[in-house]
Amino acid sequence: MLEHKETIAAISTPTGRAGIGAIRVSGKNSKKIYQALTGSKPEHKRAQYVSFVSSSSEIIDKGVSLFFKGPSSYTGEDVMECFTHGSRFILDALLQEIIVLGARPASPGEFTQRAFLNGKIDLIQAEAVADLIDSNSKIAARSALQSMQGVFSDKIFALKAKIIETRALIEAMLDFPDEEGTEIDAVPAINNIKWCINSINQLLAKTKTGRMLNKAPTIAIVGKPNAGKSTLINFLSGANPAIVSNTPGTTRDLIREPVLLREQPAVLVDTAGIQNTDNPIEQEGVDRTFKMLEQADLILCLVDIGADNQGFQEQIKDAASDIDCIFVKNKIDLYKNIEADDTTTNSELVISAKTGEGIERLIDKICSLLNLTGEEDIIFARQRHIDALSRIQAHMKEALTNIDEKAGMEIVAESFRRSLHEFDTVIGKTTTDDILENIFSRFCIGK
Ligand SMILES: Nc1nc2c(ncn2[C@@H]2O[C@H](COP(=O)(O)OP(=O)(O)OP(=O)(O)O)[C@@H](O)[C@H]2O)c(=O)[nH]1
Ligand SMILES: [Mg+2]
């Protein structure tokens, strides 16, 4: 374990009104600070209800203190955690005392950086800590947690082990070159290389970056005037962002409303009803609707089930041929003889935006088209991991070609050397300081 000279401390909870605030301290002075601040003897993993007292014997607050004896702690060092009331004044005063007692303010991500440098976690896991904190969807949080617990690292280590094993086979061929009359058996090495190429393919197919997982898709609700678009956005959002009225042409501006659909974030956009109009303001609204169509990830094309909708669906399809579109017939409550379930086809749904009939099916359809259903085994990765895996795969393909073309085992061995270097960079064994700086500086303070 690396010996860090300085003890670090930071407020780990965000600024703002909160019931509880937390301060974390890590380093060899943690024990001394604990005793001075609480008057109690720290015990490993034992929470104590204490008074946090200043050097001038004033009680700063009463709360809970915790101590972790290194190396059984997050950072691998002695760690103290203080939980007080959430007031910024209390937290600032306590942090100030801690600094006077022998700590310095921590930089962003410095606790996690120490955990990494002390071998508690590898670099992929450290990155996953930040990704988990930043996750804003259920899938993102779940897959970042998996990566933090080492699921992605395990797969990387399994690949690395196979490449090491294969390099040994290749080196054996170097040590005992093709003697006259004997054929070197390259089949085991070739099989291993093919295994690696396939495994990387499978891994890349499941791997998604935070940008992909945290992105809230945009769903545009379009239709003719009075189809019920604003009623639908109000129903789906559970709020009332849009004015509803039986005057055609009520909505003109685009109305964006963030929502959670099956716990996944999305942005709904209500638009102006599409019609021919002489009114320049309404026309501007229609133009904006068509622009929105080009940017949306999914279109809900809403029509009044009782209206003449001839050619309308085709018009929308022509305007946004590359984007998935769900056709929805609205106002089923006005037609007692039709039931939402009877009329549902693959590409067309029947609903009532007013009563909510058929809406659950609509949400299911939206989630399945946008892939918001939450596949179980998505791997949360950074772009640098994906790039490194792609390069390793390219080296393996190169090795295969060179074996096939009998280019010489030294050349094949070089592909393995480069691959192993890529692995070491990904897991943090030989990662350059600027990459580390880039990773940890993006963390929040106190983690
Ligand atoms: N019965 C019934 N009425 C509905 C339904 N959905 C909307 N309406 C009514 O239809 C009228 C128009 O609704 P809006 O939601 O304003 O329609 P819109 O598509 O936003 O209209 P514009 O903004 O003008 O393009 C209002 O009187 C709504 O109450 C529905 O499912 N059933
Ligand atoms: Mg409207």
PDB file of C-alpha atoms in Angstrom, residues 140-330:
ATOM      1  CA  ALA A 140     -27.486   3.476 -15.977  1.00  0.00           C
ATOM      2  CA  ALA A 141     -27.443   3.135 -12.183  1.00  0.00           C
ATOM      3  CA  ARG A 142     -27.809  -0.638 -12.273  1.00  0.00           C
ATOM      4  CA  SER A 143     -25.096  -1.199 -14.851  1.00  0.00           C
ATOM      5  CA  ALA A 144     -22.700   1.305 -13.229  1.00  0.00           C
ATOM      6  CA  LEU A 145     -23.181  -0.543  -9.932  1.00  0.00           C
ATOM      7  CA  GLN A 146     -22.318  -3.822 -11.649  1.00  0.00           C
ATOM      8  CA  SER A 147     -19.140  -2.297 -13.088  1.00  0.00           C
ATOM      9  CA  MET A 148     -18.281  -0.859  -9.669  1.00  0.00           C
ATOM     10  CA  GLN A 149     -18.626  -4.326  -8.167  1.00  0.00           C
ATOM     11  CA  GLY A 150     -16.148  -5.651 -10.711  1.00  0.00           C
ATOM     12  CA  VAL A 151     -18.380  -7.420 -13.248  1.00  0.00           C
ATOM     13  CA  PHE A 152     -16.795  -5.592 -16.201  1.00  0.00           C
ATOM     14  CA  SER A 153     -13.293  -5.888 -14.707  1.00  0.00           C
ATOM     15  CA  ASP A 154     -13.750  -9.670 -14.348  1.00  0.00           C
ATOM     16  CA  LYS A 155     -14.532  -9.957 -18.037  1.00  0.00           C
ATOM     17  CA  ILE A 156     -11.495  -7.837 -18.894  1.00  0.00           C
ATOM     18  CA  PHE A 157      -9.271  -9.980 -16.630  1.00  0.00           C
ATOM     19  CA  ALA A 158     -10.624 -13.196 -18.220  1.00  0.00           C
ATOM     20  CA  LEU A 159      -9.720 -11.858 -21.659  1.00  0.00           C
ATOM     21  CA  LYS A 160      -6.316 -10.761 -20.457  1.00  0.00           C
ATOM     22  CA  ALA A 161      -5.665 -14.218 -18.959  1.00  0.00           C
ATOM     23  CA  LYS A 162      -6.497 -15.851 -22.288  1.00  0.00           C
ATOM     24  CA  ILE A 163      -4.161 -13.494 -24.121  1.00  0.00           C
ATOM     25  CA  ILE A 164      -1.345 -14.213 -21.657  1.00  0.00           C
ATOM     26  CA  GLU A 165      -1.927 -17.946 -22.101  1.00  0.00           C
ATOM     27  CA  THR A 166      -1.848 -17.557 -25.881  1.00  0.00           C
ATOM     28  CA  ARG A 167       1.264 -15.436 -25.787  1.00  0.00           C
ATOM     29  CA  ALA A 168       2.963 -18.263 -23.887  1.00  0.00           C
ATOM     30  CA  LEU A 169       1.991 -20.643 -26.695  1.00  0.00           C
ATOM     31  CA  ILE A 170       3.380 -18.206 -29.265  1.00  0.00           C
ATOM     32  CA  GLU A 171       6.604 -17.767 -27.284  1.00  0.00           C
ATOM     33  CA  ALA A 172       7.029 -21.517 -27.084  1.00  0.00           C
ATOM     34  CA  MET A 173       6.942 -21.517 -30.864  1.00  0.00           C
ATOM     35  CA  LEU A 174       9.647 -18.845 -30.808  1.00  0.00           C
ATOM     36  CA  ASP A 175      11.803 -20.927 -28.455  1.00  0.00           C
ATOM     37  CA  PHE A 176      11.433 -24.069 -30.531  1.00  0.00           C
ATOM     38  CA  PRO A 177      11.311 -22.861 -34.112  1.00  0.00           C
ATOM     39  CA  ASP A 178      10.116 -25.083 -36.882  1.00  0.00           C
ATOM     40  CA  GLU A 179      12.739 -27.782 -37.089  1.00  0.00           C
ATOM     41  CA  GLU A 180      13.191 -29.636 -40.285  1.00  0.00           C
ATOM     42  CA  GLY A 181      10.544 -32.203 -40.818  1.00  0.00           C
ATOM     43  CA  THR A 182       8.369 -31.116 -37.851  1.00  0.00           C
ATOM     44  CA  GLU A 183       5.289 -28.948 -38.232  1.00  0.00           C
ATOM     45  CA  ILE A 184       4.580 -26.534 -35.401  1.00  0.00           C
ATOM     46  CA  ASP A 185       1.027 -26.980 -34.185  1.00  0.00           C
ATOM     47  CA  ALA A 186      -0.461 -23.471 -34.236  1.00  0.00           C
ATOM     48  CA  VAL A 187      -4.036 -24.698 -33.806  1.00  0.00           C
ATOM     49  CA  PRO A 188      -4.340 -24.099 -30.005  1.00  0.00           C
ATOM     50  CA  ALA A 189      -3.076 -20.523 -30.391  1.00  0.00           C
ATOM     51  CA  ILE A 190      -5.376 -19.904 -33.349  1.00  0.00           C
ATOM     52  CA  ASN A 191      -8.370 -21.213 -31.408  1.00  0.00           C
ATOM     53  CA  ASN A 192      -7.527 -18.971 -28.465  1.00  0.00           C
ATOM     54  CA  ILE A 193      -7.200 -15.926 -30.686  1.00  0.00           C
ATOM     55  CA  LYS A 194     -10.567 -16.667 -32.305  1.00  0.00           C
ATOM     56  CA  TRP A 195     -12.077 -17.034 -28.825  1.00  0.00           C
ATOM     57  CA  CYS A 196     -10.730 -13.604 -27.870  1.00  0.00           C
ATOM     58  CA  ILE A 197     -12.075 -11.974 -31.039  1.00  0.00           C
ATOM     59  CA  ASN A 198     -15.524 -13.479 -30.426  1.00  0.00           C
ATOM     60  CA  SER A 199     -15.535 -12.601 -26.731  1.00  0.00           C
ATOM     61  CA  ILE A 200     -14.696  -8.981 -27.529  1.00  0.00           C
ATOM     62  CA  ASN A 201     -17.533  -8.935 -30.076  1.00  0.00           C
ATOM     63  CA  GLN A 202     -19.962 -10.178 -27.424  1.00  0.00           C
ATOM     64  CA  LEU A 203     -18.638  -7.742 -24.853  1.00  0.00           C
ATOM     65  CA  LEU A 204     -18.874  -4.758 -27.206  1.00  0.00           C
ATOM     66  CA  ALA A 205     -22.449  -5.706 -28.117  1.00  0.00           C
ATOM     67  CA  LYS A 206     -23.462  -5.373 -24.445  1.00  0.00           C
ATOM     68  CA  THR A 207     -21.357  -2.323 -23.688  1.00  0.00           C
ATOM     69  CA  LYS A 208     -22.909   1.103 -23.507  1.00  0.00           C
ATOM     70  CA  THR A 209     -21.440   4.421 -22.459  1.00  0.00           C
ATOM     71  CA  GLY A 210     -22.985   6.800 -19.952  1.00  0.00           C
ATOM     72  CA  ARG A 211     -23.969   9.092 -22.801  1.00  0.00           C
ATOM     73  CA  MET A 212     -26.058   6.272 -24.264  1.00  0.00           C
ATOM     74  CA  LEU A 213     -27.511   5.128 -20.940  1.00  0.00           C
ATOM     75  CA  ASN A 214     -28.242   8.514 -19.435  1.00  0.00           C
ATOM     76  CA  LYS A 215     -29.688  10.033 -22.570  1.00  0.00           C
ATOM     77  CA  ALA A 216     -33.363  10.896 -22.237  1.00  0.00           C
ATOM     78  CA  PRO A 217     -34.954  10.201 -25.639  1.00  0.00           C
ATOM     79  CA  THR A 218     -37.203  12.839 -27.165  1.00  0.00           C
ATOM     80  CA  ILE A 219     -40.743  11.789 -28.002  1.00  0.00           C
ATOM     81  CA  ALA A 220     -42.672  14.213 -30.233  1.00  0.00           C
ATOM     82  CA  ILE A 221     -46.459  14.157 -30.069  1.00  0.00           C
ATOM     83  CA  VAL A 222     -47.816  15.320 -33.406  1.00  0.00           C
ATOM     84  CA  GLY A 223     -51.233  15.386 -35.007  1.00  0.00           C
ATOM     85  CA  LYS A 224     -53.939  17.559 -36.429  1.00  0.00           C
ATOM     86  CA  PRO A 225     -55.441  20.338 -34.284  1.00  0.00           C
ATOM     87  CA  ASN A 226     -57.725  19.106 -31.525  1.00  0.00           C
ATOM     88  CA  ALA A 227     -56.519  15.490 -31.785  1.00  0.00           C
ATOM     89  CA  GLY A 228     -55.759  15.618 -28.052  1.00  0.00           C
ATOM     90  CA  LYS A 229     -51.977  16.073 -28.076  1.00  0.00           C
ATOM     91  CA  SER A 230     -51.931  18.490 -25.166  1.00  0.00           C
ATOM     92  CA  THR A 231     -54.338  16.289 -23.220  1.00  0.00           C
ATOM     93  CA  LEU A 232     -51.946  13.375 -23.795  1.00  0.00           C
ATOM     94  CA  ILE A 233     -48.788  15.201 -22.640  1.00  0.00           C
ATOM     95  CA  ASN A 234     -50.677  16.322 -19.536  1.00  0.00           C
ATOM     96  CA  PHE A 235     -51.804  12.766 -18.816  1.00  0.00           C
ATOM     97  CA  LEU A 236     -48.410  11.127 -19.431  1.00  0.00           C
ATOM     98  CA  SER A 237     -46.509  13.706 -17.385  1.00  0.00           C
ATOM     99  CA  GLY A 238     -48.999  13.815 -14.558  1.00  0.00           C
ATOM    100  CA  ALA A 239     -48.524  17.580 -14.682  1.00  0.00           C
ATOM    101  CA  ASN A 240     -50.316  20.274 -16.641  1.00  0.00           C
ATOM    102  CA  PRO A 241     -47.683  21.786 -18.902  1.00  0.00           C
ATOM    103  CA  ALA A 242     -50.029  22.409 -21.861  1.00  0.00           C
ATOM    104  CA  ILE A 243     -53.264  24.351 -22.307  1.00  0.00           C
ATOM    105  CA  VAL A 244     -56.138  22.125 -23.437  1.00  0.00           C
ATOM    106  CA  SER A 245     -59.067  23.632 -25.295  1.00  0.00           C
ATOM    107  CA  ASN A 246     -61.539  22.672 -27.976  1.00  0.00           C
ATOM    108  CA  THR A 247     -60.360  25.627 -30.070  1.00  0.00           C
ATOM    109  CA  PRO A 248     -58.268  24.138 -32.883  1.00  0.00           C
ATOM    110  CA  GLY A 249     -54.767  25.582 -32.992  1.00  0.00           C
ATOM    111  CA  THR A 250     -54.398  26.142 -29.224  1.00  0.00           C
ATOM    112  CA  THR A 251     -50.788  24.973 -28.952  1.00  0.00           C
ATOM    113  CA  ARG A 252     -48.228  26.871 -30.995  1.00  0.00           C
ATOM    114  CA  ASP A 253     -44.906  26.704 -29.147  1.00  0.00           C
ATOM    115  CA  LEU A 254     -43.148  23.409 -28.539  1.00  0.00           C
ATOM    116  CA  ILE A 255     -43.770  22.308 -24.955  1.00  0.00           C
ATOM    117  CA  ARG A 256     -41.066  20.057 -23.518  1.00  0.00           C
ATOM    118  CA  GLU A 257     -41.797  18.014 -20.426  1.00  0.00           C
ATOM    119  CA  PRO A 258     -39.341  15.580 -18.798  1.00  0.00           C
ATOM    120  CA  VAL A 259     -41.029  12.359 -17.658  1.00  0.00           C
ATOM    121  CA  LEU A 260     -40.177   8.935 -16.311  1.00  0.00           C
ATOM    122  CA  LEU A 261     -41.560   6.051 -18.358  1.00  0.00           C
ATOM    123  CA  ARG A 262     -41.146   2.734 -16.543  1.00  0.00           C
ATOM    124  CA  GLU A 263     -38.510   4.536 -14.439  1.00  0.00           C
ATOM    125  CA  GLN A 264     -36.515   5.616 -17.474  1.00  0.00           C
ATOM    126  CA  PRO A 265     -36.166   9.319 -18.282  1.00  0.00           C
ATOM    127  CA  ALA A 266     -37.640  10.695 -21.514  1.00  0.00           C
ATOM    128  CA  VAL A 267     -38.667  14.100 -22.802  1.00  0.00           C
ATOM    129  CA  LEU A 268     -42.156  14.522 -24.248  1.00  0.00           C
ATOM    130  CA  VAL A 269     -42.747  17.364 -26.682  1.00  0.00           C
ATOM    131  CA  ASP A 270     -46.215  18.712 -27.395  1.00  0.00           C
ATOM    132  CA  THR A 271     -46.461  20.431 -30.765  1.00  0.00           C
ATOM    133  CA  ALA A 272     -48.775  22.676 -32.757  1.00  0.00           C
ATOM    134  CA  GLY A 273     -51.487  20.847 -34.686  1.00  0.00           C
ATOM    135  CA  ILE A 274     -50.575  20.313 -38.336  1.00  0.00           C
ATOM    136  CA  GLN A 275     -52.947  22.098 -40.705  1.00  0.00           C
ATOM    137  CA  ASN A 276     -52.969  24.581 -43.580  1.00  0.00           C
ATOM    138  CA  THR A 277     -53.395  28.029 -42.163  1.00  0.00           C
ATOM    139  CA  ASP A 278     -53.239  31.684 -43.142  1.00  0.00           C
ATOM    140  CA  ASN A 279     -52.405  32.713 -39.614  1.00  0.00           C
ATOM    141  CA  PRO A 280     -48.620  33.433 -39.552  1.00  0.00           C
ATOM    142  CA  ILE A 281     -48.318  32.568 -35.856  1.00  0.00           C
ATOM    143  CA  GLU A 282     -49.990  29.206 -36.323  1.00  0.00           C
ATOM    144  CA  GLN A 283     -47.876  28.638 -39.436  1.00  0.00           C
ATOM    145  CA  GLU A 284     -44.712  29.271 -37.389  1.00  0.00           C
ATOM    146  CA  GLY A 285     -45.982  26.655 -34.922  1.00  0.00           C
ATOM    147  CA  VAL A 286     -46.514  24.137 -37.743  1.00  0.00           C
ATOM    148  CA  ASP A 287     -43.019  24.847 -39.124  1.00  0.00           C
ATOM    149  CA  ARG A 288     -41.578  24.224 -35.667  1.00  0.00           C
ATOM    150  CA  THR A 289     -43.497  20.950 -35.468  1.00  0.00           C
ATOM    151  CA  PHE A 290     -41.899  19.746 -38.713  1.00  0.00           C
ATOM    152  CA  LYS A 291     -38.427  20.754 -37.458  1.00  0.00           C
ATOM    153  CA  MET A 292     -39.115  18.817 -34.257  1.00  0.00           C
ATOM    154  CA  LEU A 293     -39.975  15.736 -36.315  1.00  0.00           C
ATOM    155  CA  GLU A 294     -36.405  15.631 -37.618  1.00  0.00           C
ATOM    156  CA  GLN A 295     -34.889  15.741 -34.107  1.00  0.00           C
ATOM    157  CA  ALA A 296     -37.168  13.306 -32.313  1.00  0.00           C
ATOM    158  CA  ASP A 297     -36.152   9.777 -31.313  1.00  0.00           C
ATOM    159  CA  LEU A 298     -39.764   8.638 -31.575  1.00  0.00           C
ATOM    160  CA  ILE A 299     -42.954  10.151 -32.940  1.00  0.00           C
ATOM    161  CA  LEU A 300     -46.429   9.653 -31.524  1.00  0.00           C
ATOM    162  CA  CYS A 301     -48.793  10.489 -34.349  1.00  0.00           C
ATOM    163  CA  LEU A 302     -52.126  11.182 -32.696  1.00  0.00           C
ATOM    164  CA  VAL A 303     -55.437  11.353 -34.535  1.00  0.00           C
ATOM    165  CA  ASP A 304     -59.020  11.813 -33.413  1.00  0.00           C
ATOM    166  CA  ILE A 305     -60.604   8.411 -34.024  1.00  0.00           C
ATOM    167  CA  GLY A 306     -63.773  10.057 -35.354  1.00  0.00           C
ATOM    168  CA  ALA A 307     -62.067  12.520 -37.700  1.00  0.00           C
ATOM    169  CA  ASP A 308     -61.136  12.164 -41.345  1.00  0.00           C
ATOM    170  CA  ASN A 309     -57.483  11.173 -41.207  1.00  0.00           C
ATOM    171  CA  GLN A 310     -57.033  10.176 -44.798  1.00  0.00           C
ATOM    172  CA  GLY A 311     -53.432  10.592 -45.923  1.00  0.00           C
ATOM    173  CA  PHE A 312     -52.290  12.087 -42.607  1.00  0.00           C
ATOM    174  CA  GLN A 313     -50.181   9.138 -41.461  1.00  0.00           C
ATOM    175  CA  GLU A 314     -48.450   9.086 -44.854  1.00  0.00           C
ATOM    176  CA  GLN A 315     -47.713  12.801 -44.546  1.00  0.00           C
ATOM    177  CA  ILE A 316     -45.985  12.230 -41.189  1.00  0.00           C
ATOM    178  CA  LYS A 317     -44.112   9.190 -42.470  1.00  0.00           C
ATOM    179  CA  ASP A 318     -42.836  11.159 -45.458  1.00  0.00           C
ATOM    180  CA  ALA A 319     -41.646  13.975 -43.198  1.00  0.00           C
ATOM    181  CA  ALA A 320     -39.724  11.607 -40.870  1.00  0.00           C
ATOM    182  CA  SER A 321     -39.088   8.393 -42.735  1.00  0.00           C
ATOM    183  CA  ASP A 322     -36.075   7.355 -40.579  1.00  0.00           C
ATOM    184  CA  ILE A 323     -37.763   7.765 -37.208  1.00  0.00           C
ATOM    185  CA  ASP A 324     -39.975   5.203 -35.498  1.00  0.00           C
ATOM    186  CA  CYS A 325     -43.572   6.334 -35.401  1.00  0.00           C
ATOM    187  CA  ILE A 326     -46.471   5.011 -33.340  1.00  0.00           C
ATOM    188  CA  PHE A 327     -49.916   5.774 -34.738  1.00  0.00           C
ATOM    189  CA  VAL A 328     -52.407   6.420 -31.992  1.00  0.00           C
ATOM    190  CA  LYS A 329     -56.145   6.896 -32.328  1.00  0.00           C
ATOM    191  CA  ASN A 330     -57.530   9.043 -29.536  1.00  0.00           C
TER     192      ASN A 330
END
